[in-house]
Tab-separated table of C-alpha atoms in Angstrom:
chain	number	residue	atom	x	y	z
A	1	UNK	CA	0.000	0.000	0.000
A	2	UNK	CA	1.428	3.197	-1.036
A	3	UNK	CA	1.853	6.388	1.182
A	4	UNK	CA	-0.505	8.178	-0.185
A	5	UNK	CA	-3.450	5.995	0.266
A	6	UNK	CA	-2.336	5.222	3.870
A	7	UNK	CA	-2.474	8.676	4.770
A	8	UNK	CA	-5.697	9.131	3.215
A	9	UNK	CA	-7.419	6.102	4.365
A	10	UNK	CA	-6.460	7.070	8.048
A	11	UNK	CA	-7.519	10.634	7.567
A	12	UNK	CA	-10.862	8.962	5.983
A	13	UNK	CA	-11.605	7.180	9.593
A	14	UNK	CA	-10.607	10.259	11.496
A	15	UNK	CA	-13.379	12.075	10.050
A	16	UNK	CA	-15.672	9.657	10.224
A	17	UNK	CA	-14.559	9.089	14.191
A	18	UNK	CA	-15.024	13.010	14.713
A	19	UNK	CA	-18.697	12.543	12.858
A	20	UNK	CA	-19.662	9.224	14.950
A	21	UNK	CA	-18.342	11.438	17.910
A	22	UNK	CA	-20.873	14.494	17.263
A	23	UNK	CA	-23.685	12.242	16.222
A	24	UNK	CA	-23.562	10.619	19.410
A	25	UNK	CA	-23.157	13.583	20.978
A	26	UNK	CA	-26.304	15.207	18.814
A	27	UNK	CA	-24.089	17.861	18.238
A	28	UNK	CA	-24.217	19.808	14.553
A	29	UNK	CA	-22.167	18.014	12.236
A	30	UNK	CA	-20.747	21.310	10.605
A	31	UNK	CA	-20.630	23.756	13.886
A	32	UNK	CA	-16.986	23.530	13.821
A	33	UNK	CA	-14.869	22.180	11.151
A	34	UNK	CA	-11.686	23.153	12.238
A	35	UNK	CA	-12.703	19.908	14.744
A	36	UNK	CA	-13.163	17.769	11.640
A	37	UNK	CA	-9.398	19.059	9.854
A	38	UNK	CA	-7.824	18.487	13.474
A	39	UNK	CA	-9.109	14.676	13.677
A	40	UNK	CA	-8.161	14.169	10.364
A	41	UNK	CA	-4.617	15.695	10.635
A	42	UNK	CA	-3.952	13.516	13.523
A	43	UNK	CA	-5.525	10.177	12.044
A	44	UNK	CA	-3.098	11.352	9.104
A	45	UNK	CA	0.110	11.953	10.957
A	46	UNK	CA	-1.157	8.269	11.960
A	47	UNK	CA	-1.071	6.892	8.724
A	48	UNK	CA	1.922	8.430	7.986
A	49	UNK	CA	3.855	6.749	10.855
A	50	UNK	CA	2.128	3.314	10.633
A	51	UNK	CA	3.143	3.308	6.412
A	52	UNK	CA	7.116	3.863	8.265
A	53	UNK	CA	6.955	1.488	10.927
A	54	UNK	CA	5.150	-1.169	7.941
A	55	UNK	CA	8.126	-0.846	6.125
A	56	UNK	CA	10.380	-0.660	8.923
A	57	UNK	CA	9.735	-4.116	10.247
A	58	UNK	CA	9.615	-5.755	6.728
A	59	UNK	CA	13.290	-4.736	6.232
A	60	UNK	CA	14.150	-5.906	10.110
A	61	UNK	CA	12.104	-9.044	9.169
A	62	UNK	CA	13.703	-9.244	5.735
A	63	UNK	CA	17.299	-9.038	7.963
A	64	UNK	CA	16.455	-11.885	10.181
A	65	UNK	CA	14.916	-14.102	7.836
A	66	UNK	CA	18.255	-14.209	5.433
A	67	UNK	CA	20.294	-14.722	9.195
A	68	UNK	CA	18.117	-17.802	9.989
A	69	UNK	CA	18.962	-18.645	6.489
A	70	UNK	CA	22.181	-18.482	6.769
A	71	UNK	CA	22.450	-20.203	10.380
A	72	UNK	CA	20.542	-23.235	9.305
A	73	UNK	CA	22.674	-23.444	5.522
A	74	UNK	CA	25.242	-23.835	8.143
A	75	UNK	CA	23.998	-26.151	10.160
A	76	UNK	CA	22.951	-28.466	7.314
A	77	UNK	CA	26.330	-28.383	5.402
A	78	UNK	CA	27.863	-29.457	9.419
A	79	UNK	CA	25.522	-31.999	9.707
A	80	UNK	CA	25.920	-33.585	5.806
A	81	UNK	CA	30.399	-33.402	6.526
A	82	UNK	CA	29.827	-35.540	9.293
């Protein structure tokens, strides 16, 4: 998933969080929308970390994955010399 989308898809369900919040409320949706562009700037700055942390961990996992590799070629070509 690219940046972009993450970003938007997280500001997408911070709005909809700050409307579920006034509607339970009964608040007016639209009384103050600098509410709505602060929920979704923080669900954004969100996204934004999440897509980091994503890819992140898949070059940590990446990492570890060629050390098992490595550990267990080793292992095998011990075990097949002896």
């Amino acid at each position: 998933m690219s940046l972009l989308s993450n970003i938007v898809g997280f500001s997408l369900f911070g709005l909809a969080a700050r409307v579920g919040q006034l509607g339970i409320q009964k608040r007016p949706l639209f009384e103050n929308p600098m509410g709505h562009a602060i929920a979704m700037g923080t669900f954004g700055f969100a996204g934004y970390w999440a897509y980091h942390w994503d890819q992140r961990a898949a070059v940590l996992l990446a990492t570890k994955r060629a050390e098992i590799a490595e550990r267990r070629g080793k292992a095998d070509g011990t075990a097949a010399s002896t």
